[in-house]
Amino acid sequence: MKVRVKFSKYGPVKFIGHLDVMRYFQKAIRRAEIDIAYSEGFSPHQIMSFASPLSVGHTSEGEYFDMNLNTFTSKADLLQRLQAVMVEGIDIIDVQLLKEGEGNAMASVKAASYLITFRDEISLPKDWQDKLNTFYRQPFISVVKKTKKGEKEINLKDSIYELEIRKDSSIYMLLDASSGGNIKPGFVLDCFFETLKFKLPEFAFTVHRVETYKNIGTEEERKLVPLIWEK
Amino acid sequence: MQVEKPARYIGNEVNAVMKEKDMVDIRFAMCFPDVYEIGMSHLGIQIIYDMLNQFEDVWCERVYSPWVDLDKIMRKENIPLFALESQEPIRDFDFLGITLQYEMCYTNILQILDLSCIPLLAKDRSDTHPIVIGGGPCSYNPEPICDFFDLFYIGEGETRYRELLNLYKESKAGGAGRKEFLRKAALIPGIYVPSLYKVTYKADGTIEKRIPLEPAIPQTIKKELVKDVTDTYYPDKPVVPFIKVTQDRVVLEIQRGCIRGCRFCQAGQLYRPVRERSLEMLQDYALKMLKNTGHEEISLSSLSSSDYTQLAPLLDFLIENCRERKINISLPSLRIDAFSLDVMNKVQDVKKSSLTFAPEAGSQRLRNVINKGLTEEVILNGARLAFEGGWSRVKLYFMLGLPLESEEDIRGIAELCNKIAAVYYETVPKEKRTGRVQIVASTSFFIPKPFTPFQWAPQCTKEEFLEKAYLTRTFISGQLNQKSIKYNWHEADASVLEGIMARGDRRLNQVILKAYEKGCMYDAWSEYYKNDIWMQTFEECGIDIGFYTTRERYEEEIFPWDFIDCGVTKQFLLKEWHKAKEEQTTPNCQMQCNGCGAARFNTGICVNKVF
């Protein structure tokens, strides 16, 4: 049976890369003595699926992975056992026993929301907020995206589902995070500031992932809900 | 990112120990002067870290060499080096303990001190600076780096730290300063305070005398040793790094010391007598450590692990307990025989694994010289058994530049490789072969080390080393099965420096300091090793490197490390040196007692074995 785990990542552990987070959970599951299923073959490994890699340096309260278990005790037991072996900076938020036929975490991801906060010492162009709103209101934002296969021109607007400047000047974004169309929040900002001919200094902002979503609507009419979601 | 792998510096790993700093009396920073991935793989620090943190009044934290990228930023931004757990500056600690595992880390010691804002020379430190302690194998000849340390702890760390820390607390409470504390520390067994001694030299540059500067200060320092390695400190919750490190597994140390007495091997003499941990203890710790770390692999650690008398039951236990938990057992290099092949068959994928032999020398004559009790017959039989069992890859380790080595011995390396290949083609019928047998021969250059019978021996020059490597290559390519043999050899430059440091004296301190000031650091990393700067610095300091390397020491010579008593007597080592020259072997400790001197410790094989 498949179980989905939601966790957060904050503080100094944000500097641990995705592969190392995976290794960390493999060891944590052993420490928690969870009856996880292993693959067959010469070098058996735990059957796990991580939703969406988080960039090094970003924090999050919406990370997910799935694991296949041989036995399931209870949601409370699993949550408590996992939380007991966590380090400071990674907390288990929720656990859900998945229904038969539910797609795995990685394939399910369709979008992710982020909160971007500029560092205090960064001075931005005076009217950047108005300009960002104007930028976002355009129906077509042509940008060049670098992919593994090379560069291609895309309409960035198709990948930004929501964008909003909050009262504290932080920016909330809901972006395409599907395997084919993933857009990083930093890329959106780079594209925007480029239109202002403004060069953003290094480490100008922090990124916090708020939630990771799946789509329970259709391709045309999206209905995004968190990866752990109950009606 | 400004720095590569920032996770090296964040601490907070699973099982890292956090304490309330106001609740402890002593802050101790334990350092391995190399990058995190190397330092975190070292068992000794894990043992001491665990032990010190069991003391309620002590908080021991870890610190490693910042990699060159962070090093640059710290210097530019004036960021003081910090400990991983508290992220607080090392300079505010009470102690900085530095483990000395290889000579090529010496400039990194200075990097650590420098970045910590601690004066590089012990004599320039005041009461506010941490006490800088050295320990580990290189502290058995601490003289080349003695100016940088306040004291050295000679021997195994489990025994005297409590006493040392108590003395520190008393001294501090009594208002005694640094000098006073060091003077008292020098009276604790195993503790060497270099500033309390003066060394004079003869006209030929060798040592004339070592003079304690005060009457109570001991003339010799006796190494510390754990008498009972079962009832002692061992970490059941080792720290689990976030990033992949060199030793990413549970490490179970099964015994200390070695019965073998190979004449080139320093560890084999330093850690005498051999002491085994009990089977029950190891079983208990194996399970606890696996549970507490979540590691998916366990390995055994010791010198010559095949000699551990409880190896078969221990491996049976591990195989049984690891199978269902899907935990890999990584075997130490075992003597290749029916037993070890059977074990290897059980624990690993035969197709992927290769066999390792360490004949160290190419001919029986030279193997007798170095007292390596491995015969060609044993090697070829082992190989035959392995080939029959499905193995087809063999690794062989040799040394070049051993004392009394001749061209014939080097030819022997090539011939031995060829014979092993021939055994494969004889043993395995054509239809069962999967291509050629793969034989990988590697040579390292021999460096004479203190406290070995070869401490009197001359080391080869760089040119001689390289000539021997080329000769080996030529001989190998002249073999019938040469296409099945791959040959690797080490660089020679670093071997020369290592040799200088290994048998160096106090006059090298200035060279190391100067080389560091000129930018030498991470010398153990070939891409950062700056041989030309080192050689230039020796010249500027008026140091003849041949004095330390190629010179044959005379028998009565006083060595810089003679004031340390490691148990094995100089007289025994000299006898061994003579026997080496006569190509005579010495039986191992299991077969008979050879009176090396270690029996004075009254433990281990010296008391358990009745001859």
PDB file of N, CA and C in Angstrom, chain B residues 275-361:
ATOM      1  N   ARG B 275      44.526  -6.346  20.593  1.00  0.00           N
ATOM      2  CA  ARG B 275      43.465  -6.534  21.595  1.00  0.00           C
ATOM      3  C   ARG B 275      42.141  -6.680  20.860  1.00  0.00           C
ATOM      4  N   GLU B 276      41.446  -7.754  21.135  1.00  0.00           N
ATOM      5  CA  GLU B 276      40.180  -8.018  20.447  1.00  0.00           C
ATOM      6  C   GLU B 276      39.000  -7.533  21.272  1.00  0.00           C
ATOM      7  N   ARG B 277      37.988  -7.009  20.586  1.00  0.00           N
ATOM      8  CA  ARG B 277      36.733  -6.711  21.277  1.00  0.00           C
ATOM      9  C   ARG B 277      35.925  -8.006  21.321  1.00  0.00           C
ATOM     10  N   SER B 278      35.071  -8.140  22.356  1.00  0.00           N
ATOM     11  CA  SER B 278      34.332  -9.395  22.486  1.00  0.00           C
ATOM     12  C   SER B 278      33.250  -9.485  21.412  1.00  0.00           C
ATOM     13  N   LEU B 279      32.929 -10.694  21.045  1.00  0.00           N
ATOM     14  CA  LEU B 279      31.891 -10.947  20.052  1.00  0.00           C
ATOM     15  C   LEU B 279      30.559 -10.334  20.503  1.00  0.00           C
ATOM     16  N   GLU B 280      30.244 -10.503  21.788  1.00  0.00           N
ATOM     17  CA  GLU B 280      28.964 -10.005  22.319  1.00  0.00           C
ATOM     18  C   GLU B 280      28.882  -8.491  22.166  1.00  0.00           C
ATOM     19  N   MET B 281      29.968  -7.814  22.482  1.00  0.00           N
ATOM     20  CA  MET B 281      29.958  -6.358  22.377  1.00  0.00           C
ATOM     21  C   MET B 281      29.713  -5.937  20.931  1.00  0.00           C
ATOM     22  N   LEU B 282      30.397  -6.588  20.008  1.00  0.00           N
ATOM     23  CA  LEU B 282      30.287  -6.193  18.608  1.00  0.00           C
ATOM     24  C   LEU B 282      28.886  -6.471  18.066  1.00  0.00           C
ATOM     25  N   GLN B 283      28.308  -7.580  18.481  1.00  0.00           N
ATOM     26  CA  GLN B 283      26.946  -7.893  18.041  1.00  0.00           C
ATOM     27  C   GLN B 283      25.975  -6.831  18.548  1.00  0.00           C
ATOM     28  N   ASP B 284      26.145  -6.502  19.813  1.00  0.00           N
ATOM     29  CA  ASP B 284      25.275  -5.515  20.452  1.00  0.00           C
ATOM     30  C   ASP B 284      25.404  -4.152  19.759  1.00  0.00           C
ATOM     31  N   TYR B 285      26.639  -3.716  19.554  1.00  0.00           N
ATOM     32  CA  TYR B 285      26.853  -2.407  18.920  1.00  0.00           C
ATOM     33  C   TYR B 285      26.397  -2.397  17.459  1.00  0.00           C
ATOM     34  N   ALA B 286      26.599  -3.492  16.762  1.00  0.00           N
ATOM     35  CA  ALA B 286      26.197  -3.521  15.353  1.00  0.00           C
ATOM     36  C   ALA B 286      24.707  -3.205  15.241  1.00  0.00           C
ATOM     37  N   LEU B 287      23.905  -3.868  16.054  1.00  0.00           N
ATOM     38  CA  LEU B 287      22.460  -3.655  15.971  1.00  0.00           C
ATOM     39  C   LEU B 287      22.072  -2.251  16.416  1.00  0.00           C
ATOM     40  N   LYS B 288      22.668  -1.798  17.507  1.00  0.00           N
ATOM     41  CA  LYS B 288      22.345  -0.461  18.012  1.00  0.00           C
ATOM     42  C   LYS B 288      22.723   0.608  16.997  1.00  0.00           C
ATOM     43  N   MET B 289      23.902   0.478  16.432  1.00  0.00           N
ATOM     44  CA  MET B 289      24.370   1.511  15.509  1.00  0.00           C
ATOM     45  C   MET B 289      23.531   1.543  14.237  1.00  0.00           C
ATOM     46  N   LEU B 290      23.147   0.367  13.760  1.00  0.00           N
ATOM     47  CA  LEU B 290      22.291   0.336  12.568  1.00  0.00           C
ATOM     48  C   LEU B 290      20.952   0.993  12.865  1.00  0.00           C
ATOM     49  N   LYS B 291      20.403   0.679  14.031  1.00  0.00           N
ATOM     50  CA  LYS B 291      19.108   1.242  14.424  1.00  0.00           C
ATOM     51  C   LYS B 291      19.192   2.769  14.582  1.00  0.00           C
ATOM     52  N   ASN B 292      20.273   3.223  15.202  1.00  0.00           N
ATOM     53  CA  ASN B 292      20.368   4.649  15.526  1.00  0.00           C
ATOM     54  C   ASN B 292      20.814   5.538  14.366  1.00  0.00           C
ATOM     55  N   THR B 293      21.395   4.939  13.342  1.00  0.00           N
ATOM     56  CA  THR B 293      21.854   5.755  12.215  1.00  0.00           C
ATOM     57  C   THR B 293      20.954   5.622  10.997  1.00  0.00           C
ATOM     58  N   GLY B 294      20.380   4.427  10.812  1.00  0.00           N
ATOM     59  CA  GLY B 294      19.622   4.172   9.597  1.00  0.00           C
ATOM     60  C   GLY B 294      20.509   3.887   8.399  1.00  0.00           C
ATOM     61  N   HIS B 295      21.806   3.706   8.633  1.00  0.00           N
ATOM     62  CA  HIS B 295      22.703   3.382   7.524  1.00  0.00           C
ATOM     63  C   HIS B 295      22.285   2.074   6.857  1.00  0.00           C
ATOM     64  N   GLU B 296      22.567   1.974   5.555  1.00  0.00           N
ATOM     65  CA  GLU B 296      22.212   0.750   4.849  1.00  0.00           C
ATOM     66  C   GLU B 296      23.414  -0.155   4.639  1.00  0.00           C
ATOM     67  N   GLU B 297      24.510   0.186   5.323  1.00  0.00           N
ATOM     68  CA  GLU B 297      25.709  -0.626   5.143  1.00  0.00           C
ATOM     69  C   GLU B 297      26.513  -0.640   6.441  1.00  0.00           C
ATOM     70  N   ILE B 298      27.173  -1.773   6.675  1.00  0.00           N
ATOM     71  CA  ILE B 298      28.040  -1.879   7.843  1.00  0.00           C
ATOM     72  C   ILE B 298      29.378  -2.435   7.391  1.00  0.00           C
ATOM     73  N   SER B 299      30.446  -1.910   7.955  1.00  0.00           N
ATOM     74  CA  SER B 299      31.751  -2.461   7.604  1.00  0.00           C
ATOM     75  C   SER B 299      32.543  -2.743   8.870  1.00  0.00           C
ATOM     76  N   LEU B 300      33.481  -3.649   8.745  1.00  0.00           N
ATOM     77  CA  LEU B 300      34.350  -3.992   9.863  1.00  0.00           C
ATOM     78  C   LEU B 300      35.669  -3.266   9.665  1.00  0.00           C
ATOM     79  N   SER B 301      36.232  -2.840  10.768  1.00  0.00           N
ATOM     80  CA  SER B 301      37.472  -2.099  10.659  1.00  0.00           C
ATOM     81  C   SER B 301      38.509  -2.663  11.627  1.00  0.00           C
ATOM     82  N   SER B 302      39.714  -2.839  11.117  1.00  0.00           N
ATOM     83  CA  SER B 302      40.867  -3.203  11.950  1.00  0.00           C
ATOM     84  C   SER B 302      42.034  -3.448  11.020  1.00  0.00           C
ATOM     85  N   LEU B 303      43.197  -3.613  11.580  1.00  0.00           N
ATOM     86  CA  LEU B 303      44.321  -4.090  10.795  1.00  0.00           C
ATOM     87  C   LEU B 303      44.131  -5.596  10.654  1.00  0.00           C
ATOM     88  N   SER B 304      44.526  -6.139   9.539  1.00  0.00           N
ATOM     89  CA  SER B 304      44.512  -7.591   9.318  1.00  0.00           C
ATOM     90  C   SER B 304      43.290  -8.294   9.931  1.00  0.00           C
ATOM     91  N   SER B 305      42.114  -7.941   9.423  1.00  0.00           N
ATOM     92  CA  SER B 305      40.862  -8.422  10.020  1.00  0.00           C
ATOM     93  C   SER B 305      40.738  -9.942  10.047  1.00  0.00           C
ATOM     94  N   SER B 306      41.400 -10.620   9.125  1.00  0.00           N
ATOM     95  CA  SER B 306      41.315 -12.084   9.101  1.00  0.00           C
ATOM     96  C   SER B 306      41.864 -12.702  10.374  1.00  0.00           C
ATOM     97  N   ASP B 307      42.685 -11.957  11.090  1.00  0.00           N
ATOM     98  CA  ASP B 307      43.274 -12.501  12.312  1.00  0.00           C
ATOM     99  C   ASP B 307      42.351 -12.402  13.521  1.00  0.00           C
ATOM    100  N   TYR B 308      41.227 -11.707  13.383  1.00  0.00           N
ATOM    101  CA  TYR B 308      40.291 -11.613  14.506  1.00  0.00           C
ATOM    102  C   TYR B 308      39.713 -13.006  14.750  1.00  0.00           C
ATOM    103  N   THR B 309      39.884 -13.498  15.962  1.00  0.00           N
ATOM    104  CA  THR B 309      39.580 -14.911  16.201  1.00  0.00           C
ATOM    105  C   THR B 309      38.088 -15.219  16.131  1.00  0.00           C
ATOM    106  N   GLN B 310      37.235 -14.213  16.341  1.00  0.00           N
ATOM    107  CA  GLN B 310      35.791 -14.451  16.315  1.00  0.00           C
ATOM    108  C   GLN B 310      35.157 -14.022  14.995  1.00  0.00           C
ATOM    109  N   LEU B 311      35.981 -13.917  13.934  1.00  0.00           N
ATOM    110  CA  LEU B 311      35.469 -13.370  12.683  1.00  0.00           C
ATOM    111  C   LEU B 311      34.317 -14.208  12.118  1.00  0.00           C
ATOM    112  N   ALA B 312      34.465 -15.534  12.135  1.00  0.00           N
ATOM    113  CA  ALA B 312      33.417 -16.383  11.542  1.00  0.00           C
ATOM    114  C   ALA B 312      32.072 -16.201  12.240  1.00  0.00           C
ATOM    115  N   PRO B 313      32.022 -16.332  13.578  1.00  0.00           N
ATOM    116  CA  PRO B 313      30.713 -16.119  14.220  1.00  0.00           C
ATOM    117  C   PRO B 313      30.192 -14.701  14.051  1.00  0.00           C
ATOM    118  N   LEU B 314      31.084 -13.718  14.029  1.00  0.00           N
ATOM    119  CA  LEU B 314      30.624 -12.334  13.860  1.00  0.00           C
ATOM    120  C   LEU B 314      29.987 -12.158  12.487  1.00  0.00           C
ATOM    121  N   LEU B 315      30.639 -12.681  11.458  1.00  0.00           N
ATOM    122  CA  LEU B 315      30.085 -12.541  10.111  1.00  0.00           C
ATOM    123  C   LEU B 315      28.778 -13.317   9.976  1.00  0.00           C
ATOM    124  N   ASP B 316      28.706 -14.495  10.595  1.00  0.00           N
ATOM    125  CA  ASP B 316      27.445 -15.251  10.574  1.00  0.00           C
ATOM    126  C   ASP B 316      26.321 -14.417  11.163  1.00  0.00           C
ATOM    127  N   PHE B 317      26.624 -13.789  12.289  1.00  0.00           N
ATOM    128  CA  PHE B 317      25.629 -12.954  12.964  1.00  0.00           C
ATOM    129  C   PHE B 317      25.187 -11.805  12.063  1.00  0.00           C
ATOM    130  N   LEU B 318      26.158 -11.151  11.455  1.00  0.00           N
ATOM    131  CA  LEU B 318      25.824 -10.000  10.617  1.00  0.00           C
ATOM    132  C   LEU B 318      25.022 -10.432   9.387  1.00  0.00           C
ATOM    133  N   ILE B 319      25.458 -11.515   8.768  1.00  0.00           N
ATOM    134  CA  ILE B 319      24.748 -11.977   7.573  1.00  0.00           C
ATOM    135  C   ILE B 319      23.295 -12.282   7.918  1.00  0.00           C
ATOM    136  N   GLU B 320      23.115 -12.952   9.054  1.00  0.00           N
ATOM    137  CA  GLU B 320      21.765 -13.324   9.453  1.00  0.00           C
ATOM    138  C   GLU B 320      20.899 -12.097   9.739  1.00  0.00           C
ATOM    139  N   ASN B 321      21.484 -11.132  10.427  1.00  0.00           N
ATOM    140  CA  ASN B 321      20.697  -9.968  10.838  1.00  0.00           C
ATOM    141  C   ASN B 321      20.534  -8.906   9.755  1.00  0.00           C
ATOM    142  N   CYS B 322      21.427  -8.911   8.805  1.00  0.00           N
ATOM    143  CA  CYS B 322      21.368  -7.860   7.785  1.00  0.00           C
ATOM    144  C   CYS B 322      20.509  -8.249   6.594  1.00  0.00           C
ATOM    145  N   ARG B 323      20.362  -9.541   6.368  1.00  0.00           N
ATOM    146  CA  ARG B 323      19.651  -9.967   5.162  1.00  0.00           C
ATOM    147  C   ARG B 323      18.240  -9.413   5.123  1.00  0.00           C
ATOM    148  N   GLU B 324      17.467  -9.643   6.198  1.00  0.00           N
ATOM    149  CA  GLU B 324      16.065  -9.203   6.180  1.00  0.00           C
ATOM    150  C   GLU B 324      15.941  -7.683   6.198  1.00  0.00           C
ATOM    151  N   ARG B 325      16.929  -7.028   6.767  1.00  0.00           N
ATOM    152  CA  ARG B 325      16.872  -5.557   6.823  1.00  0.00           C
ATOM    153  C   ARG B 325      17.450  -4.915   5.571  1.00  0.00           C
ATOM    154  N   LYS B 326      17.864  -5.730   4.630  1.00  0.00           N
ATOM    155  CA  LYS B 326      18.428  -5.222   3.371  1.00  0.00           C
ATOM    156  C   LYS B 326      19.654  -4.340   3.627  1.00  0.00           C
ATOM    157  N   ILE B 327      20.477  -4.776   4.567  1.00  0.00           N
ATOM    158  CA  ILE B 327      21.687  -4.012   4.870  1.00  0.00           C
ATOM    159  C   ILE B 327      22.893  -4.715   4.262  1.00  0.00           C
ATOM    160  N   ASN B 328      23.710  -3.943   3.585  1.00  0.00           N
ATOM    161  CA  ASN B 328      24.903  -4.522   2.963  1.00  0.00           C
ATOM    162  C   ASN B 328      26.015  -4.669   3.982  1.00  0.00           C
ATOM    163  N   ILE B 329      26.786  -5.712   3.813  1.00  0.00           N
ATOM    164  CA  ILE B 329      27.978  -5.873   4.633  1.00  0.00           C
ATOM    165  C   ILE B 329      29.165  -5.593   3.735  1.00  0.00           C
ATOM    166  N   SER B 330      29.941  -4.594   4.099  1.00  0.00           N
ATOM    167  CA  SER B 330      31.116  -4.316   3.292  1.00  0.00           C
ATOM    168  C   SER B 330      32.308  -4.941   4.006  1.00  0.00           C
ATOM    169  N   LEU B 331      32.891  -5.921   3.353  1.00  0.00           N
ATOM    170  CA  LEU B 331      33.949  -6.695   4.005  1.00  0.00           C
ATOM    171  C   LEU B 331      35.269  -5.944   3.971  1.00  0.00           C
ATOM    172  N   PRO B 332      36.053  -6.084   5.033  1.00  0.00           N
ATOM    173  CA  PRO B 332      37.399  -5.526   4.989  1.00  0.00           C
ATOM    174  C   PRO B 332      38.239  -6.416   4.074  1.00  0.00           C
ATOM    175  N   SER B 333      39.427  -6.002   3.727  1.00  0.00           N
ATOM    176  CA  SER B 333      40.222  -6.891   2.868  1.00  0.00           C
ATOM    177  C   SER B 333      40.687  -8.082   3.700  1.00  0.00           C
ATOM    178  N   LEU B 334      40.206  -9.223   3.303  1.00  0.00           N
ATOM    179  CA  LEU B 334      40.490 -10.452   4.039  1.00  0.00           C
ATOM    180  C   LEU B 334      41.537 -11.256   3.292  1.00  0.00           C
ATOM    181  N   ARG B 335      42.239 -12.093   4.030  1.00  0.00           N
ATOM    182  CA  ARG B 335      43.145 -13.033   3.403  1.00  0.00           C
ATOM    183  C   ARG B 335      42.305 -13.924   2.485  1.00  0.00           C
ATOM    184  N   ILE B 336      42.722 -14.087   1.231  1.00  0.00           N
ATOM    185  CA  ILE B 336      41.911 -14.854   0.296  1.00  0.00           C
ATOM    186  C   ILE B 336      42.115 -16.354   0.532  1.00  0.00           C
ATOM    187  N   ASP B 337      41.094 -16.991   1.042  1.00  0.00           N
ATOM    188  CA  ASP B 337      41.125 -18.444   1.211  1.00  0.00           C
ATOM    189  C   ASP B 337      39.690 -18.962   1.106  1.00  0.00           C
ATOM    190  N   ALA B 338      39.505 -20.258   1.348  1.00  0.00           N
ATOM    191  CA  ALA B 338      38.173 -20.837   1.169  1.00  0.00           C
ATOM    192  C   ALA B 338      37.150 -20.135   2.048  1.00  0.00           C
ATOM    193  N   PHE B 339      37.533 -19.803   3.289  1.00  0.00           N
ATOM    194  CA  PHE B 339      36.610 -19.149   4.208  1.00  0.00           C
ATOM    195  C   PHE B 339      36.154 -17.788   3.683  1.00  0.00           C
ATOM    196  N   SER B 340      37.131 -16.946   3.318  1.00  0.00           N
ATOM    197  CA  SER B 340      36.753 -15.593   2.913  1.00  0.00           C
ATOM    198  C   SER B 340      35.971 -15.609   1.601  1.00  0.00           C
ATOM    199  N   LEU B 341      36.321 -16.519   0.699  1.00  0.00           N
ATOM    200  CA  LEU B 341      35.578 -16.601  -0.563  1.00  0.00           C
ATOM    201  C   LEU B 341      34.128 -17.005  -0.303  1.00  0.00           C
ATOM    202  N   ASP B 342      33.955 -17.903   0.665  1.00  0.00           N
ATOM    203  CA  ASP B 342      32.615 -18.329   1.013  1.00  0.00           C
ATOM    204  C   ASP B 342      31.813 -17.156   1.564  1.00  0.00           C
ATOM    205  N   VAL B 343      32.448 -16.381   2.447  1.00  0.00           N
ATOM    206  CA  VAL B 343      31.778 -15.214   3.024  1.00  0.00           C
ATOM    207  C   VAL B 343      31.449 -14.203   1.932  1.00  0.00           C
ATOM    208  N   MET B 344      32.410 -13.951   1.057  1.00  0.00           N
ATOM    209  CA  MET B 344      32.180 -12.978  -0.005  1.00  0.00           C
ATOM    210  C   MET B 344      31.038 -13.415  -0.902  1.00  0.00           C
ATOM    211  N   ASN B 345      30.972 -14.700  -1.136  1.00  0.00           N
ATOM    212  CA  ASN B 345      29.881 -15.238  -1.917  1.00  0.00           C
ATOM    213  C   ASN B 345      28.539 -14.935  -1.290  1.00  0.00           C
ATOM    214  N   LYS B 346      28.513 -15.014   0.044  1.00  0.00           N
ATOM    215  CA  LYS B 346      27.245 -14.817   0.754  1.00  0.00           C
ATOM    216  C   LYS B 346      26.847 -13.354   0.796  1.00  0.00           C
ATOM    217  N   VAL B 347      27.805 -12.455   0.881  1.00  0.00           N
ATOM    218  CA  VAL B 347      27.425 -11.060   1.135  1.00  0.00           C
ATOM    219  C   VAL B 347      27.483 -10.150  -0.082  1.00  0.00           C
ATOM    220  N   GLN B 348      28.111 -10.548  -1.132  1.00  0.00           N
ATOM    221  CA  GLN B 348      28.129  -9.605  -2.243  1.00  0.00           C
ATOM    222  C   GLN B 348      27.967 -10.259  -3.598  1.00  0.00           C
ATOM    223  N   ASP B 349      27.699  -9.420  -4.536  1.00  0.00           N
ATOM    224  CA  ASP B 349      27.516  -9.827  -5.907  1.00  0.00           C
ATOM    225  C   ASP B 349      28.880 -10.192  -6.502  1.00  0.00           C
ATOM    226  N   VAL B 350      29.078 -11.470  -6.728  1.00  0.00           N
ATOM    227  CA  VAL B 350      30.369 -11.967  -7.187  1.00  0.00           C
ATOM    228  C   VAL B 350      30.818 -11.278  -8.474  1.00  0.00           C
ATOM    229  N   LYS B 351      29.860 -11.039  -9.330  1.00  0.00           N
ATOM    230  CA  LYS B 351      30.220 -10.479 -10.634  1.00  0.00           C
ATOM    231  C   LYS B 351      30.857  -9.103 -10.521  1.00  0.00           C
ATOM    232  N   LYS B 352      30.375  -8.358  -9.535  1.00  0.00           N
ATOM    233  CA  LYS B 352      30.855  -6.979  -9.441  1.00  0.00           C
ATOM    234  C   LYS B 352      32.141  -6.862  -8.644  1.00  0.00           C
ATOM    235  N   SER B 353      32.331  -7.766  -7.688  1.00  0.00           N
ATOM    236  CA  SER B 353      33.422  -7.555  -6.756  1.00  0.00           C
ATOM    237  C   SER B 353      34.752  -8.021  -7.321  1.00  0.00           C
ATOM    238  N   SER B 354      35.806  -7.457  -6.798  1.00  0.00           N
ATOM    239  CA  SER B 354      37.127  -7.940  -7.198  1.00  0.00           C
ATOM    240  C   SER B 354      37.867  -8.393  -5.944  1.00  0.00           C
ATOM    241  N   LEU B 355      38.866  -9.202  -6.160  1.00  0.00           N
ATOM    242  CA  LEU B 355      39.658  -9.719  -5.055  1.00  0.00           C
ATOM    243  C   LEU B 355      40.863  -8.830  -4.850  1.00  0.00           C
ATOM    244  N   THR B 356      41.297  -8.750  -3.611  1.00  0.00           N
ATOM    245  CA  THR B 356      42.462  -7.921  -3.353  1.00  0.00           C
ATOM    246  C   THR B 356      43.561  -8.734  -2.683  1.00  0.00           C
ATOM    247  N   PHE B 357      44.735  -8.643  -3.241  1.00  0.00           N
ATOM    248  CA  PHE B 357      45.923  -9.209  -2.597  1.00  0.00           C
ATOM    249  C   PHE B 357      46.900  -8.071  -2.348  1.00  0.00           C
ATOM    250  N   ALA B 358      47.588  -8.138  -1.225  1.00  0.00           N
ATOM    251  CA  ALA B 358      48.611  -7.126  -0.970  1.00  0.00           C
ATOM    252  C   ALA B 358      49.951  -7.804  -0.717  1.00  0.00           C
ATOM    253  N   PRO B 359      50.592  -8.311  -1.792  1.00  0.00           N
ATOM    254  CA  PRO B 359      51.893  -8.957  -1.596  1.00  0.00           C
ATOM    255  C   PRO B 359      52.971  -7.937  -1.209  1.00  0.00           C
ATOM    256  N   GLU B 360      52.758  -6.666  -1.541  1.00  0.00           N
ATOM    257  CA  GLU B 360      53.645  -5.550  -1.226  1.00  0.00           C
ATOM    258  C   GLU B 360      54.994  -5.613  -1.934  1.00  0.00           C
ATOM    259  N   ALA B 361      55.511  -6.814  -2.141  1.00  0.00           N
ATOM    260  CA  ALA B 361      56.782  -6.930  -2.871  1.00  0.00           C
ATOM    261  C   ALA B 361      56.651  -8.055  -3.889  1.00  0.00           C
TER     262      ALA B 361
END
